[in-house]
Coordinates of C-alpha atoms in Angstrom, one line a residue:
Chain A
X106 CA -27.5 -6.1 0.0
X107 CA -30.6 -8.2 -0.7
X108 CA -32.6 -7.1 2.3
X109 CA -34.0 -8.6 5.4
X110 CA -34.0 -12.2 4.3
X111 CA -30.2 -12.1 4.3
X112 CA -29.8 -11.8 8.0
X113 CA -32.1 -14.7 8.7
X114 CA -30.5 -17.1 6.4
X115 CA -28.4 -19.8 8.2
X116 CA -25.4 -21.5 6.7
X117 CA -24.2 -24.8 8.0
X118 CA -20.5 -25.5 8.3
X119 CA -18.9 -28.9 8.8
X120 CA -15.6 -29.3 10.5
X121 CA -13.0 -32.0 10.1
X122 CA -14.5 -34.1 12.9
X123 CA -17.9 -33.8 11.2
X124 CA -19.4 -31.4 13.7
X125 CA -22.1 -29.1 12.2
X126 CA -22.3 -25.5 13.0
X127 CA -25.2 -23.3 12.1
X128 CA -24.1 -19.8 11.4
X129 CA -26.0 -16.7 10.6
X130 CA -25.2 -15.5 7.1
X131 CA -24.2 -12.1 8.5
X132 CA -21.5 -13.8 10.6
X133 CA -20.6 -16.1 7.6
X134 CA -19.7 -12.9 5.7
X135 CA -16.7 -12.5 8.0
X136 CA -15.4 -15.9 6.9
X137 CA -14.4 -14.6 3.6
X138 CA -13.4 -18.0 2.3
X139 CA -16.9 -19.3 3.0
X140 CA -18.5 -16.2 1.6
X141 CA -16.6 -16.6 -1.6
X142 CA -17.8 -20.1 -1.9
X143 CA -21.4 -19.0 -1.4
X144 CA -21.1 -16.1 -3.8
X145 CA -19.7 -18.4 -6.5
X146 CA -22.5 -21.0 -6.1
X147 CA -25.2 -20.8 -8.6
X148 CA -27.9 -22.1 -6.4
X149 CA -28.6 -21.4 -2.7
X150 CA -26.3 -23.3 -0.5
X151 CA -28.4 -25.7 1.5
X152 CA -26.1 -28.6 2.3
X153 CA -23.4 -28.3 4.9
X154 CA -20.2 -26.7 3.6
X155 CA -17.2 -28.9 4.5
X156 CA -14.2 -27.2 5.9
X157 CA -11.5 -29.8 5.3
X158 CA -8.8 -28.1 7.4
X159 CA -10.7 -26.6 10.3
X160 CA -11.2 -28.4 13.5
X161 CA -14.2 -28.1 15.8
X162 CA -12.1 -26.4 18.6
X163 CA -10.9 -23.7 16.2
X164 CA -14.2 -23.0 14.4
X165 CA -15.9 -22.8 17.8
X166 CA -13.5 -20.1 18.9
X167 CA -13.7 -18.2 15.7
X168 CA -17.4 -18.1 15.8
X169 CA -17.4 -17.1 19.4
X170 CA -15.1 -14.2 18.6
X171 CA -17.2 -13.1 15.7
X172 CA -20.4 -13.4 17.5
X173 CA -19.1 -11.3 20.4
X174 CA -17.6 -8.7 18.1
X175 CA -20.8 -8.3 16.2
X176 CA -22.6 -7.9 19.4
X177 CA -20.2 -5.2 20.6
X178 CA -20.3 -3.3 17.4
X179 CA -24.1 -3.2 17.1
X180 CA -24.6 -2.3 20.7
X181 CA -24.1 0.8 22.8
X182 CA -21.1 3.1 23.1
X183 CA -19.3 1.4 25.9
X184 CA -18.6 -1.5 23.7
X185 CA -15.0 -0.5 23.1
X186 CA -13.9 -1.2 26.6
X187 CA -15.9 -4.4 26.8
X188 CA -14.4 -5.5 23.5
X189 CA -10.9 -4.8 24.6
X190 CA -11.5 -6.8 27.8
X191 CA -13.0 -9.6 25.8
X192 CA -10.0 -9.6 23.4
X193 CA -7.5 -9.7 26.2
X194 CA -9.3 -12.7 27.9
X195 CA -9.7 -14.4 24.5
X196 CA -5.9 -14.2 23.9
X197 CA -5.1 -15.3 27.4
X198 CA -7.3 -18.3 27.3
X199 CA -5.3 -20.1 24.8
X200 CA -2.0 -21.9 25.0
X201 CA 0.6 -21.2 22.4
X202 CA -0.3 -24.3 20.5
X203 CA -3.9 -23.4 20.5
X204 CA -3.0 -19.9 19.4
X205 CA -1.0 -21.2 16.4
X206 CA -3.8 -23.6 15.4
X207 CA -6.2 -20.7 15.5
X208 CA -4.1 -18.6 13.3
X209 CA -3.9 -21.3 10.7
X210 CA -7.7 -21.7 10.8
X211 CA -8.3 -18.0 10.7
X212 CA -6.0 -17.7 7.8
X213 CA -7.6 -20.5 5.9
X214 CA -11.1 -19.1 6.5
X215 CA -9.7 -15.6 5.8
X216 CA -11.1 -13.8 8.9
X217 CA -9.3 -10.5 8.5
X218 CA -9.9 -8.8 11.8
X219 CA -9.3 -11.8 13.9
X220 CA -6.2 -12.7 12.0
X221 CA -4.7 -9.3 12.6
X222 CA -5.5 -9.5 16.3
X223 CA -4.0 -13.0 16.5
X224 CA -0.8 -11.9 14.7
X225 CA -0.4 -9.0 17.0
X226 CA -0.9 -11.4 20.0
X227 CA 1.9 -13.5 18.7
X228 CA 4.1 -10.5 18.1
X229 CA 3.5 -9.5 21.7
X230 CA 4.4 -13.0 22.9
X231 CA 7.8 -13.0 21.2
X232 CA 8.5 -9.5 22.3
X233 CA 11.3 -10.0 24.8
X234 CA 12.2 -13.5 24.1
X235 CA 15.3 -15.2 23.0
X236 CA 16.1 -16.6 19.6
X237 CA 15.6 -20.2 21.0
X238 CA 12.2 -19.3 22.3
X239 CA 11.1 -18.0 18.9
X240 CA 12.4 -21.1 17.3
X241 CA 10.6 -23.4 19.6
X242 CA 7.4 -21.4 19.4
X243 CA 7.3 -21.7 15.6
X244 CA 8.8 -25.1 15.4
X245 CA 11.6 -23.8 13.3
X246 CA 14.8 -25.7 12.7
X247 CA 18.0 -23.6 12.9
X248 CA 19.6 -24.0 9.5
X249 CA 22.8 -22.1 10.3
X250 CA 26.0 -24.0 10.6
X251 CA 28.0 -23.5 13.8
X252 CA 30.4 -21.3 12.0
X253 CA 27.6 -19.1 10.7
X254 CA 26.1 -18.9 14.1
X255 CA 29.4 -17.8 15.5
X256 CA 29.4 -14.9 13.1
X257 CA 25.8 -14.0 13.9
X258 CA 26.6 -13.8 17.5
X259 CA 28.5 -10.5 17.0
X260 CA 25.3 -9.0 15.8
X261 CA 23.4 -10.2 18.7
X262 CA 26.1 -9.2 21.2
X263 CA 26.1 -5.7 19.7
X264 CA 22.3 -5.5 20.0
X265 CA 22.3 -6.6 23.6
X266 CA 25.4 -4.6 24.5
X267 CA 25.0 -1.9 27.1
X268 CA 21.4 -2.9 27.5
X269 CA 20.4 -4.0 30.9
X270 CA 18.7 -7.4 31.0
X271 CA 16.1 -7.9 33.6
Chain B
X46 CA -3.3 -26.8 -9.5
X47 CA -5.8 -25.8 -12.0
X48 CA -4.8 -23.5 -14.8
X49 CA -7.1 -20.8 -13.5
X50 CA -5.5 -20.8 -10.1
X51 CA -1.9 -20.6 -11.6
X52 CA -2.9 -17.6 -13.6
X53 CA -4.5 -16.0 -10.6
X54 CA -1.4 -16.6 -8.5
X55 CA 0.9 -15.1 -11.1
X56 CA -1.3 -12.1 -11.5
X57 CA -1.3 -11.6 -7.8
X58 CA 2.5 -11.9 -7.6
X59 CA 2.8 -9.4 -10.3
X60 CA 0.7 -7.0 -8.4
X61 CA 3.0 -7.4 -5.5
X62 CA 1.0 -9.6 -3.3
X63 CA 2.5 -12.7 -1.8
X64 CA 0.3 -15.6 -2.5
X65 CA 1.1 -19.0 -1.2
X66 CA 0.4 -22.0 0.8
X67 CA -3.1 -22.9 -0.2
X68 CA -1.8 -26.4 -0.1
X69 CA -4.4 -27.2 2.6
X70 CA -7.4 -26.9 0.2
X71 CA -8.3 -30.3 -1.1
X72 CA -11.6 -29.8 -2.7
X73 CA -11.3 -28.5 -6.3
X74 CA -14.2 -26.2 -5.6
X75 CA -12.3 -24.4 -2.9
X76 CA -9.1 -24.1 -4.7
X77 CA -10.3 -22.3 -7.7
X78 CA -12.4 -19.9 -5.7
X79 CA -10.4 -19.1 -2.8
X80 CA -8.3 -15.9 -2.8
X81 CA -5.1 -15.9 -0.8
X82 CA -5.4 -14.0 2.3
X83 CA -3.4 -10.8 2.1
X84 CA -2.4 -8.4 4.8
X85 CA -4.1 -5.2 3.9
X86 CA -2.9 -1.6 4.0
X87 CA 0.7 -2.4 3.9
X88 CA 3.1 -1.7 1.2
X89 CA 5.4 -4.7 1.1
X90 CA 8.1 -6.1 -1.0
X91 CA 6.7 -9.4 -2.2
X92 CA 8.2 -12.3 -0.3
X93 CA 10.3 -14.8 -2.1
X94 CA 8.7 -18.2 -2.0
X95 CA 10.3 -20.4 0.6
X96 CA 10.4 -24.1 1.1
X97 CA 7.3 -25.3 3.0
X98 CA 9.1 -27.6 5.3
X99 CA 11.0 -24.9 7.0
X100 CA 7.9 -23.0 8.2
X101 CA 6.4 -25.7 10.2
X102 CA 3.0 -25.0 8.6
X103 CA 3.0 -21.2 9.1
X104 CA 2.4 -19.5 5.7
X105 CA 5.0 -16.9 4.8
X106 CA 2.5 -14.0 4.5
X107 CA 1.5 -14.6 8.1
X108 CA 5.1 -14.7 9.2
X109 CA 5.8 -11.5 7.4
X110 CA 2.9 -9.9 9.2
X111 CA 4.0 -11.0 12.6
X112 CA 7.6 -9.9 12.1
X113 CA 6.5 -6.6 10.7
X114 CA 4.3 -6.1 13.8
X115 CA 7.2 -6.9 16.0
X116 CA 9.5 -4.4 14.1
X117 CA 6.9 -1.7 14.2
X118 CA 6.1 -1.9 17.8
X119 CA 9.6 -2.1 19.1
X120 CA 11.2 1.0 17.7
X121 CA 13.5 2.1 20.5
X122 CA 16.2 0.4 22.4
X123 CA 16.5 -1.8 24.4
X124 CA 13.3 -3.4 23.1
X125 CA 14.5 -3.4 19.5
X126 CA 16.8 -6.3 20.3
X127 CA 13.9 -8.5 19.4
X128 CA 14.2 -7.5 15.8
X129 CA 17.8 -8.6 15.8
X130 CA 16.7 -11.9 17.4
X131 CA 14.2 -12.5 14.7
X132 CA 17.0 -12.1 12.2
X133 CA 18.9 -14.9 13.8
X134 CA 16.2 -17.5 14.0
X135 CA 17.0 -19.1 10.7
X136 CA 17.9 -18.1 7.2
X137 CA 14.4 -17.5 5.9
X138 CA 13.5 -15.4 9.0
X139 CA 16.7 -13.4 8.4
X140 CA 15.7 -12.7 4.8
X141 CA 12.2 -11.6 5.9
X142 CA 13.5 -9.4 8.7
X143 CA 16.0 -7.8 6.6
X144 CA 13.4 -7.1 4.0
X145 CA 11.1 -5.5 6.5
X146 CA 13.7 -3.4 8.3
X147 CA 14.4 -0.1 6.6
X148 CA 17.6 1.7 6.6
X149 CA 18.2 4.6 9.0
X150 CA 17.8 6.9 6.0
X151 CA 14.3 5.7 5.4
X152 CA 13.0 5.3 8.9
X153 CA 15.4 7.1 11.3
X154 CA 16.0 3.9 13.3
X155 CA 19.1 1.9 14.0
X156 CA 18.6 -1.8 14.0
X157 CA 21.5 -3.9 13.0
X158 CA 25.2 -3.2 13.3
X159 CA 25.3 -2.4 9.6
X160 CA 22.9 0.5 10.4
X161 CA 25.9 2.3 11.8
X162 CA 27.5 2.4 8.3
X163 CA 24.4 3.5 6.5
X164 CA 23.5 7.1 5.9
X165 CA 21.2 8.8 8.5
X166 CA 17.8 10.3 7.7
X167 CA 17.5 13.3 5.4
X168 CA 15.2 15.4 7.4
X169 CA 15.9 15.2 11.1
X170 CA 19.2 14.0 12.6
X171 CA 19.8 10.9 14.7
X172 CA 20.8 12.2 18.1
X173 CA 23.6 10.5 20.1
X174 CA 26.0 11.3 22.8
X175 CA 29.6 10.4 23.5
X176 CA 31.1 9.7 26.8
X177 CA 34.8 10.1 27.3
X178 CA 36.9 8.2 29.7
X179 CA 40.2 9.9 30.3
X180 CA 41.7 7.1 32.3
X181 CA 41.2 4.4 29.7
X182 CA 41.4 6.7 26.7
X183 CA 38.1 5.4 25.4
X184 CA 35.2 7.1 23.9
X185 CA 31.8 5.5 23.9
X186 CA 29.0 6.5 21.5
X187 CA 25.5 5.9 22.7
X188 CA 22.1 6.3 21.1
X189 CA 20.0 8.9 22.8
X190 CA 19.6 12.6 23.5
X191 CA 21.5 12.6 26.8
X192 CA 22.7 10.0 29.2
X193 CA 19.7 8.4 30.8
X194 CA 19.3 8.4 34.6
X195 CA 19.4 4.7 35.1
X196 CA 22.4 4.3 32.8
X197 CA 20.6 1.9 30.3
X198 CA 21.7 3.5 27.1
X199 CA 22.3 1.7 23.8
X200 CA 26.0 1.5 23.0
X201 CA 26.6 2.0 19.3
X202 CA 30.3 2.2 18.9
X203 CA 33.4 2.4 21.1
X204 CA 36.8 3.9 20.3
X205 CA 40.2 3.7 21.9
X206 CA 43.0 6.1 21.5
X207 CA 46.3 4.5 20.8
X208 CA 49.5 6.5 20.6
X209 CA 52.0 5.6 17.8
X210 CA 55.4 7.0 17.0
X211 CA 54.0 8.8 14.0
X212 CA 50.7 9.9 15.4
X213 CA 47.6 8.7 17.0
X214 CA 45.0 6.0 16.1
X215 CA 41.5 5.8 17.3
X216 CA 40.5 2.2 16.9
X217 CA 36.7 1.9 16.5
X218 CA 34.8 -1.2 17.5
X219 CA 31.3 -2.5 18.1
X220 CA 32.0 -3.3 21.7
X221 CA 33.8 -1.5 24.5
X222 CA 36.0 -4.4 25.6
X223 CA 37.6 -5.5 22.4
X224 CA 39.7 -3.2 20.2
X225 CA 41.7 -5.8 18.3
X226 CA 41.9 -5.2 14.6
X227 CA 41.6 -8.8 13.8
X228 CA 38.4 -9.2 15.9
X229 CA 35.0 -9.5 14.4
X230 CA 33.9 -6.4 16.2
X231 CA 36.5 -4.1 14.5
X232 CA 34.8 -1.6 12.2
X233 CA 37.5 0.9 11.3
X234 CA 39.8 3.6 12.7
X235 CA 40.8 7.2 12.6
X236 CA 44.4 7.9 12.1
X237 CA 46.1 11.2 12.7
X238 CA 49.3 12.7 11.5
X239 CA 52.0 13.7 13.9
X240 CA 50.8 17.3 14.3
X241 CA 47.2 16.3 14.8
X242 CA 46.2 18.5 11.9
X243 CA 45.2 15.8 9.4
X244 CA 43.2 12.7 10.0
X245 CA 42.2 9.8 7.8
X246 CA 39.0 7.8 8.4
X247 CA 39.6 4.1 7.5
X248 CA 36.7 1.7 7.1
X249 CA 37.4 -2.0 7.3
X250 CA 35.1 -2.7 4.4
X251 CA 34.8 -1.1 1.0
X252 CA 32.1 1.5 0.8
X253 CA 31.2 0.3 -2.7
X254 CA 29.9 -3.1 -1.8
X255 CA 27.9 -4.3 -4.8
X256 CA 26.9 -7.3 -2.8
X257 CA 23.6 -8.5 -1.7
X258 CA 20.4 -7.0 -3.0
X259 CA 17.1 -7.5 -1.3
X260 CA 15.6 -9.4 -4.2
X261 CA 18.5 -11.7 -4.1
X262 CA 19.2 -11.7 -7.8
X263 CA 22.3 -11.0 -9.8
X264 CA 24.6 -10.0 -6.9
X265 CA 26.7 -13.1 -7.6
X266 CA 27.6 -11.8 -11.0
X267 CA 29.2 -8.7 -9.6
X268 CA 30.9 -10.3 -6.8
X269 CA 34.1 -11.2 -8.6
X270 CA 34.6 -7.6 -9.7
X271 CA 34.2 -6.1 -6.3
X272 CA 36.3 -6.4 -3.1
X273 CA 34.8 -9.4 -1.4
X274 CA 32.7 -8.3 1.5
X275 CA 34.3 -11.0 3.6
X276 CA 37.6 -9.2 3.9
X277 CA 37.5 -8.2 7.6
X278 CA 40.9 -6.7 7.9
X279 CA 40.5 -4.3 5.0
X280 CA 41.6 -0.7 5.1
X281 CA 39.6 1.6 2.9
X282 CA 39.9 5.4 3.2
X283 CA 36.5 6.9 3.3
X284 CA 37.4 10.4 4.4
X285 CA 40.0 12.8 5.5
X286 CA 39.8 15.7 7.9
X287 CA 42.0 18.7 8.0
X288 CA 42.3 21.3 10.7
X289 CA 43.7 24.7 10.0
X290 CA 44.8 27.4 12.3
X291 CA 42.4 30.2 12.7
X292 CA 43.6 33.0 10.6
X293 CA 43.6 35.5 13.4
X294 CA 45.8 33.2 15.4
X295 CA 43.8 34.0 18.5
X296 CA 41.8 31.6 20.5
X297 CA 39.2 31.7 17.8
X298 CA 37.6 28.7 16.2
X299 CA 39.7 26.5 14.0
X300 CA 38.7 25.6 10.5
X301 CA 37.7 22.1 9.6
X302 CA 37.5 20.5 6.2
X303 CA 36.3 17.0 5.8
X304 CA 36.6 15.4 2.4
X305 CA 34.3 12.4 2.3
X306 CA 35.9 10.3 -0.4
X307 CA 33.3 7.6 -0.3
X308 CA 30.4 10.0 -0.7
X309 CA 29.9 11.8 -4.0
X310 CA 28.8 15.4 -3.9
X311 CA 25.9 14.3 -6.0
X312 CA 24.5 12.6 -2.9
X313 CA 23.3 16.0 -1.6
X314 CA 22.2 17.3 -4.9
X315 CA 18.7 16.8 -6.1
X316 CA 17.8 13.1 -6.6
X317 CA 21.2 12.0 -5.3
X318 CA 21.9 9.0 -3.2
X319 CA 24.8 8.0 -1.0
X320 CA 26.4 4.5 -1.1
X321 CA 24.6 2.2 1.3
X322 CA 26.2 -0.9 2.6
X323 CA 23.9 -3.9 3.2
X324 CA 26.0 -6.1 5.4
X325 CA 29.1 -6.2 7.5
X326 CA 31.8 -8.4 6.1
X327 CA 31.7 -10.9 8.9
X328 CA 28.0 -11.6 8.7
X329 CA 26.5 -13.7 6.0
X330 CA 23.5 -12.2 4.6
X331 CA 22.1 -14.5 2.0
X332 CA 19.0 -13.1 0.5
X333 CA 18.5 -15.7 -2.1
X334 CA 15.2 -17.5 -2.5
X335 CA 15.7 -20.9 -0.9
X336 CA 13.8 -22.8 -3.5
X337 CA 15.7 -22.7 -6.7
X338 CA 12.8 -24.1 -8.7
X339 CA 10.7 -21.1 -7.8
X340 CA 13.3 -18.6 -8.8
X341 CA 12.0 -18.3 -12.2
X342 CA 8.6 -17.2 -11.0
X343 CA 9.8 -14.7 -8.5
X344 CA 8.8 -11.2 -9.4
X345 CA 11.3 -8.4 -9.3
X346 CA 9.8 -5.4 -7.8
X347 CA 11.8 -2.3 -7.4
X348 CA 12.3 -1.4 -3.8
X349 CA 11.0 2.1 -3.3
X350 CA 14.3 3.4 -2.0
X351 CA 16.9 3.3 -4.6
X352 CA 19.9 3.8 -2.4
X353 CA 19.8 0.2 -1.1
X354 CA 20.4 -1.4 -4.5
X355 CA 22.3 0.6 -6.9
X356 CA 25.9 0.9 -5.9
X357 CA 27.5 1.8 -9.2
X358 CA 31.2 1.0 -9.5
X359 CA 32.9 4.3 -9.4
X360 CA 36.5 4.8 -10.1
X361 CA 37.2 7.1 -7.2
X362 CA 39.3 9.5 -9.2
X363 CA 36.5 10.6 -11.4
X364 CA 33.8 11.4 -8.9
X365 CA 33.8 14.7 -7.0
X366 CA 33.6 13.9 -3.3
X367 CA 31.5 15.7 -0.8
X368 CA 33.4 18.2 1.3
X369 CA 32.1 19.3 4.6
X370 CA 33.3 22.4 6.4
X371 CA 32.5 23.8 9.8
X372 CA 30.0 26.6 10.0
X373 CA 31.7 29.8 11.0
X374 CA 30.5 31.0 14.4
X375 CA 29.6 34.6 14.8
X376 CA 31.2 36.9 17.2
X377 CA 28.8 38.0 19.9
X378 CA 29.9 41.4 21.0
X379 CA 28.0 41.5 24.2
X380 CA 28.9 38.1 25.4
X381 CA 32.4 38.5 24.0
X382 CA 32.5 35.0 22.5
X383 CA 32.0 33.0 19.4
X384 CA 28.5 31.6 19.0
X385 CA 26.8 28.9 17.0
X386 CA 23.2 28.0 17.3
X387 CA 23.2 24.4 18.5
X388 CA 19.5 24.5 19.2
X389 CA 20.0 23.5 22.8
X390 CA 22.0 20.4 22.0
X391 CA 25.3 21.9 23.2
X392 CA 25.5 23.8 26.4
X393 CA 29.1 24.2 27.3
X394 CA 31.5 26.4 25.4
X395 CA 34.4 24.5 24.0
X396 CA 36.8 24.9 21.1
X397 CA 35.8 21.3 20.2
X398 CA 32.3 22.2 19.4
X399 CA 31.4 22.4 15.7
X400 CA 28.7 22.2 13.1
X401 CA 29.5 20.8 9.7
X402 CA 27.7 21.9 6.5
X403 CA 28.4 21.1 2.9
X404 CA 31.1 23.1 1.2
X405 CA 29.7 23.9 -2.2
X406 CA 29.9 26.6 -4.8
X407 CA 27.2 27.9 -7.1
X408 CA 28.1 25.3 -9.7
X409 CA 26.7 22.6 -7.5
X410 CA 23.2 24.0 -7.7
X411 CA 22.3 23.4 -4.1
X412 CA 19.3 25.2 -2.7
X413 CA 19.9 27.5 0.2
X414 CA 18.0 25.2 2.5
X415 CA 20.2 22.3 1.6
X416 CA 23.3 24.4 1.9
X417 CA 22.4 25.4 5.4
X418 CA 21.6 21.9 6.6
X419 CA 23.8 21.0 9.5
X420 CA 25.0 17.5 8.6
X421 CA 27.0 16.9 11.7
X422 CA 26.9 18.7 15.0
X423 CA 29.1 18.0 18.0
X424 CA 29.5 19.7 21.3
X425 CA 30.0 19.5 25.0
X426 CA 27.2 19.3 27.5
X427 CA 29.1 18.3 30.6
X428 CA 32.3 17.0 31.9
X429 CA 33.3 14.3 29.5
X430 CA 29.9 14.2 27.9
X431 CA 29.3 15.4 24.3
X432 CA 26.3 15.3 22.0
X433 CA 26.6 14.1 18.4
X434 CA 23.8 14.7 16.0
X435 CA 24.2 13.4 12.4
X436 CA 22.1 13.1 9.3
X437 CA 22.3 12.0 5.7
X438 CA 24.6 11.5 3.9
X439 CA 26.8 10.6 6.9
X440 CA 26.7 7.4 8.7
X441 CA 27.1 6.9 12.5
X442 CA 30.5 5.5 11.9
X443 CA 31.7 8.4 9.8
X444 CA 30.2 10.9 12.1
X445 CA 31.8 9.3 15.1
X446 CA 35.2 9.3 13.5
X447 CA 34.9 12.9 12.6
X448 CA 34.0 13.8 16.2
X449 CA 36.9 11.8 17.5
X450 CA 39.3 14.0 15.6
X451 CA 38.0 16.9 17.5
X452 CA 39.2 15.3 20.7
X453 CA 42.8 15.2 19.6
X454 CA 43.4 18.8 20.2
X455 CA 46.9 19.9 19.4
X456 CA 48.7 23.2 20.3
X457 CA 49.2 23.8 16.6
X458 CA 45.5 24.3 16.2
X459 CA 44.8 26.5 19.2

């Protein structure tokens, strides 16, 4: 809460590929990991902050999301609808791989709202999908033996029993 | 890891927040300053640490959040199948899903087959209906208020009536096309005596399963003393039902008494709990942390609901079982019939209709409200369609079995 000068300050972030992003400090506040670093620094942070695990593509998307959301929130009342539309487009614009990469980046940078939104998007994606789909999506190896799988099948059969599959 | 960060992590674990997978941070600066991201506003059981390799880079707290969102958004059938799918992805997912999913008693929702053997919610009943098929002598229990128009109802249990020389058996199974006792879908049966006045409810697994506990510890120690949960052809009596002639010997309602030998009367007294199974015998539910080296660090936090964990070994003879009796209907002078208030859930008069309440005396110290709680309600709403509403401390399986006994009407009782 140090006043006007805060919103004018710019923070520079550096991605894995070495790309530099100038970010307003008000936006940087939403990147809690970055903010923590800034808070902990004794002096003003002037040199670019390296983000060893964040790629340009992801940071660019995250900043895009945050910039838009800041705009929606500070604007007029109709923002809710616009925001919802933006969010829907945002989610649709990514492949599953990109979605996963973005989640990891958002998690690392600790961007709370975005992360919740992305997690919900993933939850929606796996909604009506099979076990195999979920495994593929998350890159998980099935660690059940064939015998164990056989026993699990009863559970699955019961769950799908009497339920019409489209 | 710097000493500071280890201390911080342990502190966070103690406070019930999962904190993991900051392996990505290389710079020392980062590591000591970065707080783990935590999903806010959710009361969670801390997740046991799991081996990194199995997650394919997805941190466990994120996974927990995603699965939790899936579970919360798909609360009704058929969509709820996705929760069961999540539990089959791999062992760690199964552990997470099982941690997240609450028992019917806690959330009023049925999720896994084992939900059918867990007590229903305390406040409002779970509402189901039964469809009878006279030709095949089968009875199907579905979840839902009444049959849906498009016929997409969730089948919970199925029963088949089999005549024996000495009486009748209702074999109860998870599926409608397999009633073999040796099959993985067999869950129990109801056996009647020759006259059809006394019935025994048999469960294929012991109600006192001291098996797996959510935090994965210590269950192995108790295993040897308990009936192994893997016995699938077991036969444990969990209740008996007795029908008595109406005293007036007219076409009045008959008297029912159900002695639930697996449920202590303390279950309905203040602070009481009913035994709650955690897994079916044929399904392996390992809830151990996968990384033995981390076991030592894993915090033990009490699950808020006690009924899931504590299953004390009770020698059955010493514990007073819960007895249920049917609520006496009132004679309606004007309508000239016996009436019970089914609150709209039963619409056709039938001698099969009943409401069960706890049979207690003043020494049990039960409040009037508790005494009047209808624990099981069953009645006709159409040709071959009956509703069944049950609540704590009965499970769907027990409730279904009790209702089946009502179908076996015998002249001795009428």
